[in-house]
Amino acid sequence: MMIPRIIFLLQFSTLIYLFTVYCFSSTDEEATALLKWKATFHNENNSLLASWTLSTDACRDDWYGIICINGRINRLNIANVGVTGTLYDFPFSSLRFLEYVDLSMNQLFGPIPPELGKLTNLVHLNLSNNQISGSIPPHTGSLTKLETLSIFHNHLNGSIPSELGNLENLTDLRLSYNQLSGSIPITIGDLTELKILYLGLNNLSGPIPSEFGKLKHLTDLELSYNQLSGSIPITLGDLTEVKVMYLALNNIYGPIPSGLTKLKILYLYSNQLSGPIPSELGNLKNLTHLDLSANQLSGSIQITLGDLTELKILHLFSNQLSGHIPSELGNMKNLTDLDLSANHLSGSIPITLGGLTELKILSLYSNQLSDPILSELGNLKNLTNLSLSHNQLSGSIPITLGDLTQINRLSLQFNQFSGPTPSELGNLKNLTDLLLSHNQFSGSIPITLGDLTELKLLYLYSNQLSGPIPSELGKCNKLTDLRIAKKQNWR
Ligand SMILES: *[C@@H]1O[C@H](CO)[C@@H](O)[C@H](O)[C@H]1NC(C)=O
Ligand SMILES: *[C@@H]1O[C@H](CO)[C@@H](O)[C@H](O)[C@H]1NC(C)=O
Ligand SMILES: *[C@@H]1O[C@H](CO)[C@@H](O)[C@H](O)[C@H]1NC(C)=O
Ligand SMILES: *[C@@H]1O[C@H](CO)[C@@H](O)[C@H](O)[C@H]1NC(C)=O
Ligand SMILES: *[C@@H]1O[C@H](CO)[C@@H](O)[C@H](O)[C@H]1NC(C)=O
Ligand SMILES: *[C@@H]1O[C@H](CO)[C@@H](O)[C@H](O)[C@H]1NC(C)=O
Ligand SMILES: *[C@@H]1O[C@H](CO)[C@@H](O)[C@H](O)[C@H]1NC(C)=O
Ligand SMILES: *[C@@H]1O[C@H](CO)[C@@H](O)[C@H](O)[C@H]1NC(C)=O
Ligand SMILES: *[C@@H]1O[C@H](CO)[C@@H](O)[C@H](O)[C@H]1NC(C)=O
Ligand SMILES: *[C@@H]1O[C@H](CO)[C@@H](O)[C@H](O)[C@H]1NC(C)=O
C-alpha cells in the first residue's frame, strides 16, 4: 500500500531505491505502531488526527503533527488536539529516532510507562497539561540527550527520581503543579546546564539542596507552594544569572543570600523568615518585584530599600516591622503597588510618598501611624486603592484627596480623623467603597456624595456627623451597604 502505482513506470534502479526506503525502512513499522496507539484513544475519530490512516504514508503524506528525517519519524507534535487516552500503547520501541515529542494540552491519563526510557534520542519531551498520574519513572534518567522536560500540570505523585540528575544537557525542567512529594534530590544540582527549574505547586518537603549553587546558568527558580523547610542555602548567592526566584508559600527561614545581582523578582511571602530585612537587599538594583509579606520579619524597614529604584511592587505586609516608614521609599519612582499593612509601623506617613506618582495601590492599614495625612497624597493621581484604616491618624482629610479621580476604594476607618468630610470627595467618580467609620468626623454629610454613582459601600457610622441624610444619596443606585449611624443599617 505504501508503493504508489506510478512506481511501475519508473526505472528498475529507482524501483530498487524506493523499495529499500519504503519497505525495508521502519517507517511502515513506525506508522503501524502509531496507528495502534491511536486506536486506543477514547475519541478515536479525532478530526485533527484524521490524516493518520493506513492508506497514507506517515512521512510523505503529511500526517498531522509528524515530521520525518530520512524516512524516520523525528518529531511528533500533537499538542492541544483533544486526545483522550493513555500512554500504555505509545510506540516506545518503534519510534527510536524521535527527538521531539509534544503531547501537551490533551486529556492523557494513567501513568508514564517505564518504556519511556527507550526513547534515547529524545531532546524535547512535553507532557504538560494532561491528567497523567503515578510517579515519574526513574528510566527517564536514560534520556540523556534531553534538553527540555515538561510534565507540569498533571497528577504525578511519588518523589522526583534522583536519576534525573543524569540528564546532563537539560536546560529546562518543569514539573510544577503536580502532587510530587519527598525531598528534592541533590542530584538536581548536577544539571549544570539548567536555565529554568520549575518545581512549584507540589508537596515537596525537606531543604532546598545547597547543591543548587552549582546551577550557574539558572535564570528562573520556581519552588513556591511546597512544604520546603530549612534555611535558604547561602550557595544560592552564587547564582549570578538568576532573574526570577519564587520561594513563596513554604516553611523557609532566612537569611536571604547576597549575590544574585541580576535578580528582578524575589517572592518569599508566606514563609518563616524572621529577624530584620537584610540591608544587602538594597544591592539588588535590578529588582522590580519584592514580596516578603506574611513572614515574621522584625526591626525597621531598611533605608537601603530606597536604592531599589526599579521596584514596581513592594509587599512587606503581615510582618512585625516597627519604626518609621523611611522617607527614602520615595525614591522608588516606578512603584505601582506599596503594601506595608499589618505591621507595627509608627510615626507619620512620609511626605516623599507623594512623589510616587505611578502608585495604584497604597496600603498602610493596621499599623500605629499617627499625625495628619499630608495634602501631597493628592498627587497620586493613578491611585485606585488607598487603605489607611486601623491606625492613629488624626486631623482633617486634605481636600486634595478629591484629586484621586481613579480611586475605587478609600478606606480611612478606625482612626482619629476629625473635621468635616470634604465635599471634594464627590469628585471621585470611580469610587465603589468609601469607608470613613470610627473616626471623629463632624458636620453634615456632603450632598456631593450623591455624585458617586458607582458607590457600593458607604460607611459613615461611629462619627459625630449631624444634620439630615441628603436625599441626593438616592442617586447612588448601586449602593448595597449603607451605614450612616452606629448600629443602624439602611439598604
Ligand atoms: C468513527 O468513525 C467510523 C467511520 O466513520 C465509524 O464507523 C465509527 O462508529 C466512529 N467511532 C466513534 C467512536 O464515533
Ligand atoms: C510545553 O507545552 C506547554 C503547553 O501546554 C507550553 O506552555 C510549554 O512552553 C511547553 N514547554 C516547552 C519546554 O516547550
Ligand atoms: C550534551 O551536549 C554536548 C554539546 O552539545 C554534546 O557534545 C554531548 O554529547 C551531549 N550529551 C549527551 C549525553 O547527549
Ligand atoms: C500515587 O497515586 C496512585 C493513584 O493514582 C496511588 O495508588 C499511589 O499509592 C500513589 N503513590 C504515592 C507514592 O503517593
Ligand atoms: C504532603 O506531604 C505531607 C508530609 O510531608 C503529608 O502529610 C500530606 O498529606 C501531603 N499532602 C498531599 C496533598 O499529598
Ligand atoms: C542589572 O542587569 C543588567 C542586565 O542584566 C546587568 O548588566 C547589571 O549588572 C545588573 N545590575 C546589577 C546591579 O548587577
Ligand atoms: C522606571 O521605568 C521606566 C520604564 O519602565 C524605566 O525606563 C526607568 O529606568 C525606570 N526607573 C526609574 C528610576 O525611573
Ligand atoms: C498614570 O498612569 C498612566 C497610564 O498608566 C501613565 O501614563 C502616567 O504616567 C501615570 N502617572 C501619572 C502621574 O498620571
Ligand atoms: C474610572 O472610570 C472611567 C470611566 O468610567 C474608566 O474609563 C476608568 O477605567 C476607571 N478607572 C478605574 C481605575 O477604575
Ligand atoms: C482595590 O479596590 C477594589 C474595589 O474596592 C477591590 O475590589 C480590590 O480588591 C482592591 N485591591 C486591593 C489590592 O486592595
PDB file of C-alpha atoms in Angstrom, residues 106-358:
ATOM      1  CA  ASN A 106      -4.630  16.884  25.884  1.00  0.00           C
ATOM      2  CA  GLN A 107      -6.525  14.524  28.175  1.00  0.00           C
ATOM      3  CA  LEU A 108      -3.877  11.844  28.592  1.00  0.00           C
ATOM      4  CA  PHE A 109      -4.359   9.880  31.795  1.00  0.00           C
ATOM      5  CA  GLY A 110      -2.773   6.933  33.557  1.00  0.00           C
ATOM      6  CA  PRO A 111       0.938   6.511  34.263  1.00  0.00           C
ATOM      7  CA  ILE A 112       4.061   7.136  32.216  1.00  0.00           C
ATOM      8  CA  PRO A 113       5.282   3.624  31.286  1.00  0.00           C
ATOM      9  CA  PRO A 114       8.927   2.869  32.200  1.00  0.00           C
ATOM     10  CA  GLU A 115       9.485   2.104  28.482  1.00  0.00           C
ATOM     11  CA  LEU A 116       9.787   5.884  28.071  1.00  0.00           C
ATOM     12  CA  GLY A 117      13.466   5.197  28.803  1.00  0.00           C
ATOM     13  CA  LYS A 118      13.791   3.598  25.336  1.00  0.00           C
ATOM     14  CA  LEU A 119      13.384   6.948  23.566  1.00  0.00           C
ATOM     15  CA  THR A 120      17.085   7.618  23.998  1.00  0.00           C
ATOM     16  CA  ASN A 121      17.232  10.106  21.130  1.00  0.00           C
ATOM     17  CA  LEU A 122      14.723  12.481  22.705  1.00  0.00           C
ATOM     18  CA  VAL A 123      15.840  16.077  23.038  1.00  0.00           C
ATOM     19  CA  HIS A 124      12.457  17.639  23.891  1.00  0.00           C
ATOM     20  CA  LEU A 125       9.634  15.987  25.798  1.00  0.00           C
ATOM     21  CA  ASN A 126       6.470  17.849  26.708  1.00  0.00           C
ATOM     22  CA  LEU A 127       3.627  16.048  28.504  1.00  0.00           C
ATOM     23  CA  SER A 128       2.364  19.106  30.359  1.00  0.00           C
ATOM     24  CA  ASN A 129      -1.305  19.977  30.884  1.00  0.00           C
ATOM     25  CA  ASN A 130      -2.721  16.442  30.936  1.00  0.00           C
ATOM     26  CA  GLN A 131      -4.089  14.146  33.654  1.00  0.00           C
ATOM     27  CA  ILE A 132      -1.096  11.844  33.876  1.00  0.00           C
ATOM     28  CA  SER A 133      -0.787  10.103  37.258  1.00  0.00           C
ATOM     29  CA  GLY A 134       1.595   7.780  39.039  1.00  0.00           C
ATOM     30  CA  SER A 135       5.244   8.590  39.552  1.00  0.00           C
ATOM     31  CA  ILE A 136       7.983   9.784  37.217  1.00  0.00           C
ATOM     32  CA  PRO A 137       9.757   6.607  36.045  1.00  0.00           C
ATOM     33  CA  PRO A 138      13.433   6.521  37.087  1.00  0.00           C
ATOM     34  CA  HIS A 139      14.074   5.379  33.488  1.00  0.00           C
ATOM     35  CA  THR A 140      13.538   8.996  32.437  1.00  0.00           C
ATOM     36  CA  GLY A 141      17.153   9.347  33.567  1.00  0.00           C
ATOM     37  CA  SER A 142      18.188   7.289  30.499  1.00  0.00           C
ATOM     38  CA  LEU A 143      17.096  10.057  28.137  1.00  0.00           C
ATOM     39  CA  THR A 144      20.500  11.670  28.381  1.00  0.00           C
ATOM     40  CA  LYS A 145      20.074  13.869  25.299  1.00  0.00           C
ATOM     41  CA  LEU A 146      17.075  15.656  26.824  1.00  0.00           C
ATOM     42  CA  GLU A 147      17.327  19.423  26.820  1.00  0.00           C
ATOM     43  CA  THR A 148      13.757  20.206  27.853  1.00  0.00           C
ATOM     44  CA  LEU A 149      11.432  18.127  30.008  1.00  0.00           C
ATOM     45  CA  SER A 150       7.957  19.462  30.817  1.00  0.00           C
ATOM     46  CA  ILE A 151       5.422  17.412  32.751  1.00  0.00           C
ATOM     47  CA  PHE A 152       3.823  20.284  34.672  1.00  0.00           C
ATOM     48  CA  HIS A 153       0.109  20.448  35.470  1.00  0.00           C
ATOM     49  CA  ASN A 154      -0.631  16.737  35.773  1.00  0.00           C
ATOM     50  CA  HIS A 155      -1.399  14.410  38.708  1.00  0.00           C
ATOM     51  CA  LEU A 156       2.073  12.963  39.225  1.00  0.00           C
ATOM     52  CA  ASN A 157       2.846  11.699  42.711  1.00  0.00           C
ATOM     53  CA  GLY A 158       5.742   9.981  44.429  1.00  0.00           C
ATOM     54  CA  SER A 159       9.170  11.548  44.611  1.00  0.00           C
ATOM     55  CA  ILE A 160      11.379  13.094  41.947  1.00  0.00           C
ATOM     56  CA  PRO A 161      13.750  10.301  40.836  1.00  0.00           C
ATOM     57  CA  SER A 162      17.393  11.067  41.590  1.00  0.00           C
ATOM     58  CA  GLU A 163      18.181   9.601  38.136  1.00  0.00           C
ATOM     59  CA  LEU A 164      17.049  12.901  36.598  1.00  0.00           C
ATOM     60  CA  GLY A 165      20.500  14.104  37.666  1.00  0.00           C
ATOM     61  CA  ASN A 166      21.898  12.104  34.696  1.00  0.00           C
ATOM     62  CA  LEU A 167      20.294  14.466  32.197  1.00  0.00           C
ATOM     63  CA  GLU A 168      23.467  16.478  31.828  1.00  0.00           C
ATOM     64  CA  ASN A 169      22.231  18.583  28.915  1.00  0.00           C
ATOM     65  CA  LEU A 170      18.888  19.572  30.435  1.00  0.00           C
ATOM     66  CA  THR A 171      18.306  23.324  30.260  1.00  0.00           C
ATOM     67  CA  ASP A 172      14.613  23.418  31.113  1.00  0.00           C
ATOM     68  CA  LEU A 173      12.901  21.207  33.728  1.00  0.00           C
ATOM     69  CA  ARG A 174       9.257  21.899  34.552  1.00  0.00           C
ATOM     70  CA  LEU A 175       7.489  19.568  36.994  1.00  0.00           C
ATOM     71  CA  SER A 176       5.313  22.131  38.769  1.00  0.00           C
ATOM     72  CA  TYR A 177       1.612  21.749  39.561  1.00  0.00           C
ATOM     73  CA  ASN A 178       1.587  18.029  40.420  1.00  0.00           C
ATOM     74  CA  GLN A 179       1.469  16.139  43.722  1.00  0.00           C
ATOM     75  CA  LEU A 180       5.148  15.256  43.906  1.00  0.00           C
ATOM     76  CA  SER A 181       6.360  14.601  47.445  1.00  0.00           C
ATOM     77  CA  GLY A 182       9.561  13.749  49.265  1.00  0.00           C
ATOM     78  CA  SER A 183      12.669  15.874  49.159  1.00  0.00           C
ATOM     79  CA  ILE A 184      14.319  17.417  46.112  1.00  0.00           C
ATOM     80  CA  PRO A 185      17.143  15.050  45.044  1.00  0.00           C
ATOM     81  CA  ILE A 186      20.559  16.629  45.474  1.00  0.00           C
ATOM     82  CA  THR A 187      21.408  15.243  42.015  1.00  0.00           C
ATOM     83  CA  ILE A 188      19.328  18.062  40.521  1.00  0.00           C
ATOM     84  CA  GLY A 189      22.405  20.112  41.399  1.00  0.00           C
ATOM     85  CA  ASP A 190      24.274  18.091  38.718  1.00  0.00           C
ATOM     86  CA  LEU A 191      22.102  19.603  35.979  1.00  0.00           C
ATOM     87  CA  THR A 192      24.642  22.354  35.461  1.00  0.00           C
ATOM     88  CA  GLU A 193      23.152  23.493  32.142  1.00  0.00           C
ATOM     89  CA  LEU A 194      19.751  24.248  33.698  1.00  0.00           C
ATOM     90  CA  LYS A 195      18.304  27.656  32.973  1.00  0.00           C
ATOM     91  CA  ILE A 196      14.747  27.030  34.097  1.00  0.00           C
ATOM     92  CA  LEU A 197      13.700  24.928  37.069  1.00  0.00           C
ATOM     93  CA  TYR A 198      10.013  24.858  37.975  1.00  0.00           C
ATOM     94  CA  LEU A 199       9.030  22.595  40.873  1.00  0.00           C
ATOM     95  CA  GLY A 200       6.356  24.816  42.432  1.00  0.00           C
ATOM     96  CA  LEU A 201       2.840  23.749  43.435  1.00  0.00           C
ATOM     97  CA  ASN A 202       3.765  20.268  44.638  1.00  0.00           C
ATOM     98  CA  ASN A 203       4.128  18.699  48.061  1.00  0.00           C
ATOM     99  CA  LEU A 204       7.922  18.628  48.195  1.00  0.00           C
ATOM    100  CA  SER A 205       9.467  18.700  51.647  1.00  0.00           C
ATOM    101  CA  GLY A 206      12.919  18.916  53.188  1.00  0.00           C
ATOM    102  CA  PRO A 207      15.536  21.541  52.430  1.00  0.00           C
ATOM    103  CA  ILE A 208      16.485  23.344  49.232  1.00  0.00           C
ATOM    104  CA  PRO A 209      19.666  21.418  48.314  1.00  0.00           C
ATOM    105  CA  SER A 210      22.779  23.526  48.748  1.00  0.00           C
ATOM    106  CA  GLU A 211      23.954  21.773  45.543  1.00  0.00           C
ATOM    107  CA  PHE A 212      21.683  24.209  43.668  1.00  0.00           C
ATOM    108  CA  GLY A 213      24.619  26.595  43.984  1.00  0.00           C
ATOM    109  CA  LYS A 214      26.175  24.640  41.061  1.00  0.00           C
ATOM    110  CA  LEU A 215      23.385  25.683  38.690  1.00  0.00           C
ATOM    111  CA  LYS A 216      25.418  28.603  37.361  1.00  0.00           C
ATOM    112  CA  HIS A 217      23.227  29.175  34.297  1.00  0.00           C
ATOM    113  CA  LEU A 218      19.927  29.233  36.184  1.00  0.00           C
ATOM    114  CA  THR A 219      17.715  32.209  35.349  1.00  0.00           C
ATOM    115  CA  ASP A 220      14.340  31.059  36.755  1.00  0.00           C
ATOM    116  CA  LEU A 221      13.938  29.166  40.017  1.00  0.00           C
ATOM    117  CA  GLU A 222      10.347  28.394  40.989  1.00  0.00           C
ATOM    118  CA  LEU A 223       9.828  26.349  44.160  1.00  0.00           C
ATOM    119  CA  SER A 224       6.722  28.072  45.557  1.00  0.00           C
ATOM    120  CA  TYR A 225       3.846  26.336  47.250  1.00  0.00           C
ATOM    121  CA  ASN A 226       5.563  23.270  48.655  1.00  0.00           C
ATOM    122  CA  GLN A 227       6.484  22.203  52.187  1.00  0.00           C
ATOM    123  CA  LEU A 228      10.152  23.079  51.847  1.00  0.00           C
ATOM    124  CA  SER A 229      11.903  23.865  55.112  1.00  0.00           C
ATOM    125  CA  GLY A 230      15.285  24.866  56.419  1.00  0.00           C
ATOM    126  CA  SER A 231      17.261  27.937  55.564  1.00  0.00           C
ATOM    127  CA  ILE A 232      17.900  29.304  52.100  1.00  0.00           C
ATOM    128  CA  PRO A 233      21.313  27.826  51.179  1.00  0.00           C
ATOM    129  CA  ILE A 234      23.918  30.586  51.073  1.00  0.00           C
ATOM    130  CA  THR A 235      25.198  28.885  47.899  1.00  0.00           C
ATOM    131  CA  LEU A 236      22.161  30.314  46.095  1.00  0.00           C
ATOM    132  CA  GLY A 237      24.054  33.594  46.267  1.00  0.00           C
ATOM    133  CA  ASP A 238      26.355  32.091  43.588  1.00  0.00           C
ATOM    134  CA  LEU A 239      23.507  32.027  41.078  1.00  0.00           C
ATOM    135  CA  THR A 240      24.535  35.248  39.400  1.00  0.00           C
ATOM    136  CA  GLU A 241      22.291  34.733  36.376  1.00  0.00           C
ATOM    137  CA  VAL A 242      19.059  34.245  38.330  1.00  0.00           C
ATOM    138  CA  LYS A 243      16.397  36.787  37.412  1.00  0.00           C
ATOM    139  CA  VAL A 244      13.337  35.179  38.974  1.00  0.00           C
ATOM    140  CA  MET A 245      13.230  33.423  42.327  1.00  0.00           C
ATOM    141  CA  TYR A 246       9.889  32.197  43.636  1.00  0.00           C
ATOM    142  CA  LEU A 247      10.210  30.538  47.037  1.00  0.00           C
ATOM    143  CA  ALA A 248       6.871  31.693  48.450  1.00  0.00           C
ATOM    144  CA  LEU A 249       4.449  29.549  50.457  1.00  0.00           C
ATOM    145  CA  ASN A 250       6.961  27.203  52.080  1.00  0.00           C
ATOM    146  CA  ASN A 251       8.442  26.953  55.574  1.00  0.00           C
ATOM    147  CA  ILE A 252      11.748  28.543  54.700  1.00  0.00           C
ATOM    148  CA  TYR A 253      13.688  30.796  57.033  1.00  0.00           C
ATOM    149  CA  GLY A 254      16.463  33.298  56.417  1.00  0.00           C
ATOM    150  CA  PRO A 255      18.886  34.808  55.856  1.00  0.00           C
ATOM    151  CA  ILE A 256      18.361  35.951  52.286  1.00  0.00           C
ATOM    152  CA  PRO A 257      21.597  35.261  50.395  1.00  0.00           C
ATOM    153  CA  SER A 258      23.533  38.134  48.901  1.00  0.00           C
ATOM    154  CA  GLY A 259      24.940  37.939  45.369  1.00  0.00           C
ATOM    155  CA  LEU A 260      22.030  37.450  42.940  1.00  0.00           C
ATOM    156  CA  THR A 261      22.837  40.751  41.257  1.00  0.00           C
ATOM    157  CA  LYS A 262      20.572  40.203  38.246  1.00  0.00           C
ATOM    158  CA  LEU A 263      17.518  39.322  40.308  1.00  0.00           C
ATOM    159  CA  LYS A 264      14.351  41.021  39.110  1.00  0.00           C
ATOM    160  CA  ILE A 265      11.679  39.130  41.008  1.00  0.00           C
ATOM    161  CA  LEU A 266      12.046  37.803  44.557  1.00  0.00           C
ATOM    162  CA  TYR A 267       8.947  36.229  46.100  1.00  0.00           C
ATOM    163  CA  LEU A 268       9.445  34.921  49.623  1.00  0.00           C
ATOM    164  CA  TYR A 269       5.975  35.549  51.037  1.00  0.00           C
ATOM    165  CA  SER A 270       4.319  33.148  53.458  1.00  0.00           C
ATOM    166  CA  ASN A 271       7.440  31.572  54.895  1.00  0.00           C
ATOM    167  CA  GLN A 272       9.152  31.658  58.297  1.00  0.00           C
ATOM    168  CA  LEU A 273      11.612  34.462  57.625  1.00  0.00           C
ATOM    169  CA  SER A 274      12.498  36.284  60.834  1.00  0.00           C
ATOM    170  CA  GLY A 275      14.845  38.965  62.047  1.00  0.00           C
ATOM    171  CA  PRO A 276      15.468  42.209  60.207  1.00  0.00           C
ATOM    172  CA  ILE A 277      15.142  42.748  56.456  1.00  0.00           C
ATOM    173  CA  PRO A 278      18.742  42.344  55.283  1.00  0.00           C
ATOM    174  CA  SER A 279      20.089  45.743  54.261  1.00  0.00           C
ATOM    175  CA  GLU A 280      22.008  43.952  51.442  1.00  0.00           C
ATOM    176  CA  LEU A 281      18.700  43.665  49.599  1.00  0.00           C
ATOM    177  CA  GLY A 282      19.354  47.279  48.649  1.00  0.00           C
ATOM    178  CA  ASN A 283      22.174  45.974  46.414  1.00  0.00           C
ATOM    179  CA  LEU A 284      19.748  44.111  44.169  1.00  0.00           C
ATOM    180  CA  LYS A 285      19.380  47.168  41.958  1.00  0.00           C
ATOM    181  CA  ASN A 286      17.559  45.274  39.211  1.00  0.00           C
ATOM    182  CA  LEU A 287      14.675  44.172  41.438  1.00  0.00           C
ATOM    183  CA  THR A 288      11.247  45.072  40.100  1.00  0.00           C
ATOM    184  CA  HIS A 289       9.158  42.824  42.405  1.00  0.00           C
ATOM    185  CA  LEU A 290       9.919  42.199  46.082  1.00  0.00           C
ATOM    186  CA  ASP A 291       7.413  40.326  48.198  1.00  0.00           C
ATOM    187  CA  LEU A 292       8.399  39.397  51.758  1.00  0.00           C
ATOM    188  CA  SER A 293       4.868  39.521  53.155  1.00  0.00           C
ATOM    189  CA  ALA A 294       3.407  37.094  55.713  1.00  0.00           C
ATOM    190  CA  ASN A 295       6.659  36.260  57.486  1.00  0.00           C
ATOM    191  CA  GLN A 296       7.977  37.187  60.921  1.00  0.00           C
ATOM    192  CA  LEU A 297      10.344  39.924  59.872  1.00  0.00           C
ATOM    193  CA  SER A 298      11.043  42.465  62.575  1.00  0.00           C
ATOM    194  CA  GLY A 299      13.054  45.613  63.102  1.00  0.00           C
ATOM    195  CA  SER A 300      12.714  48.672  60.964  1.00  0.00           C
ATOM    196  CA  ILE A 301      12.435  48.958  57.193  1.00  0.00           C
ATOM    197  CA  GLN A 302      15.975  49.424  55.927  1.00  0.00           C
ATOM    198  CA  ILE A 303      16.554  52.784  54.301  1.00  0.00           C
ATOM    199  CA  THR A 304      18.696  50.959  51.702  1.00  0.00           C
ATOM    200  CA  LEU A 305      15.467  49.597  50.192  1.00  0.00           C
ATOM    201  CA  GLY A 306      15.114  53.103  48.803  1.00  0.00           C
ATOM    202  CA  ASP A 307      18.013  52.228  46.456  1.00  0.00           C
ATOM    203  CA  LEU A 308      15.769  49.791  44.599  1.00  0.00           C
ATOM    204  CA  THR A 309      14.709  52.411  42.101  1.00  0.00           C
ATOM    205  CA  GLU A 310      13.398  49.889  39.536  1.00  0.00           C
ATOM    206  CA  LEU A 311      10.945  48.414  42.022  1.00  0.00           C
ATOM    207  CA  LYS A 312       7.316  48.258  40.907  1.00  0.00           C
ATOM    208  CA  ILE A 313       5.890  46.058  43.645  1.00  0.00           C
ATOM    209  CA  LEU A 314       6.914  46.172  47.299  1.00  0.00           C
ATOM    210  CA  HIS A 315       4.959  43.935  49.658  1.00  0.00           C
ATOM    211  CA  LEU A 316       6.049  43.808  53.277  1.00  0.00           C
ATOM    212  CA  PHE A 317       2.608  43.324  54.863  1.00  0.00           C
ATOM    213  CA  SER A 318       1.837  40.947  57.723  1.00  0.00           C
ATOM    214  CA  ASN A 319       5.203  41.037  59.455  1.00  0.00           C
ATOM    215  CA  GLN A 320       6.354  42.583  62.729  1.00  0.00           C
ATOM    216  CA  LEU A 321       8.145  45.557  61.261  1.00  0.00           C
ATOM    217  CA  SER A 322       8.415  48.578  63.502  1.00  0.00           C
ATOM    218  CA  GLY A 323       9.838  52.071  63.461  1.00  0.00           C
ATOM    219  CA  HIS A 324       9.075  54.751  60.891  1.00  0.00           C
ATOM    220  CA  ILE A 325       8.370  54.392  57.193  1.00  0.00           C
ATOM    221  CA  PRO A 326      11.673  55.602  55.720  1.00  0.00           C
ATOM    222  CA  SER A 327      11.297  58.683  53.562  1.00  0.00           C
ATOM    223  CA  GLU A 328      13.801  57.006  51.170  1.00  0.00           C
ATOM    224  CA  LEU A 329      10.956  54.837  49.875  1.00  0.00           C
ATOM    225  CA  GLY A 330      10.012  57.973  47.963  1.00  0.00           C
ATOM    226  CA  ASN A 331      12.994  57.250  45.639  1.00  0.00           C
ATOM    227  CA  MET A 332      11.200  54.253  44.146  1.00  0.00           C
ATOM    228  CA  LYS A 333       9.651  56.339  41.406  1.00  0.00           C
ATOM    229  CA  ASN A 334       8.389  53.312  39.453  1.00  0.00           C
ATOM    230  CA  LEU A 335       6.444  51.832  42.352  1.00  0.00           C
ATOM    231  CA  THR A 336       2.840  50.952  41.490  1.00  0.00           C
ATOM    232  CA  ASP A 337       1.995  48.826  44.496  1.00  0.00           C
ATOM    233  CA  LEU A 338       3.172  49.566  48.060  1.00  0.00           C
ATOM    234  CA  ASP A 339       1.730  47.414  50.815  1.00  0.00           C
ATOM    235  CA  LEU A 340       3.120  47.800  54.337  1.00  0.00           C
ATOM    236  CA  SER A 341      -0.098  46.913  56.145  1.00  0.00           C
ATOM    237  CA  ALA A 342      -0.433  44.753  59.278  1.00  0.00           C
ATOM    238  CA  ASN A 343       2.892  45.657  60.893  1.00  0.00           C
ATOM    239  CA  HIS A 344       3.823  47.833  63.903  1.00  0.00           C
ATOM    240  CA  LEU A 345       4.937  50.891  61.945  1.00  0.00           C
ATOM    241  CA  SER A 346       4.663  54.208  63.736  1.00  0.00           C
ATOM    242  CA  GLY A 347       5.269  57.880  63.093  1.00  0.00           C
ATOM    243  CA  SER A 348       3.780  59.845  60.238  1.00  0.00           C
ATOM    244  CA  ILE A 349       3.350  58.977  56.570  1.00  0.00           C
ATOM    245  CA  PRO A 350       6.427  60.498  54.912  1.00  0.00           C
ATOM    246  CA  ILE A 351       5.773  63.400  52.580  1.00  0.00           C
ATOM    247  CA  THR A 352       8.024  61.730  49.977  1.00  0.00           C
ATOM    248  CA  LEU A 353       5.362  59.106  49.268  1.00  0.00           C
ATOM    249  CA  GLY A 354       3.529  61.925  47.499  1.00  0.00           C
ATOM    250  CA  GLY A 355       6.231  61.661  44.799  1.00  0.00           C
ATOM    251  CA  LEU A 356       5.354  58.084  43.894  1.00  0.00           C
ATOM    252  CA  THR A 357       3.083  59.199  41.094  1.00  0.00           C
ATOM    253  CA  GLU A 358       2.822  55.743  39.478  1.00  0.00           C
TER     254      GLU A 358
END
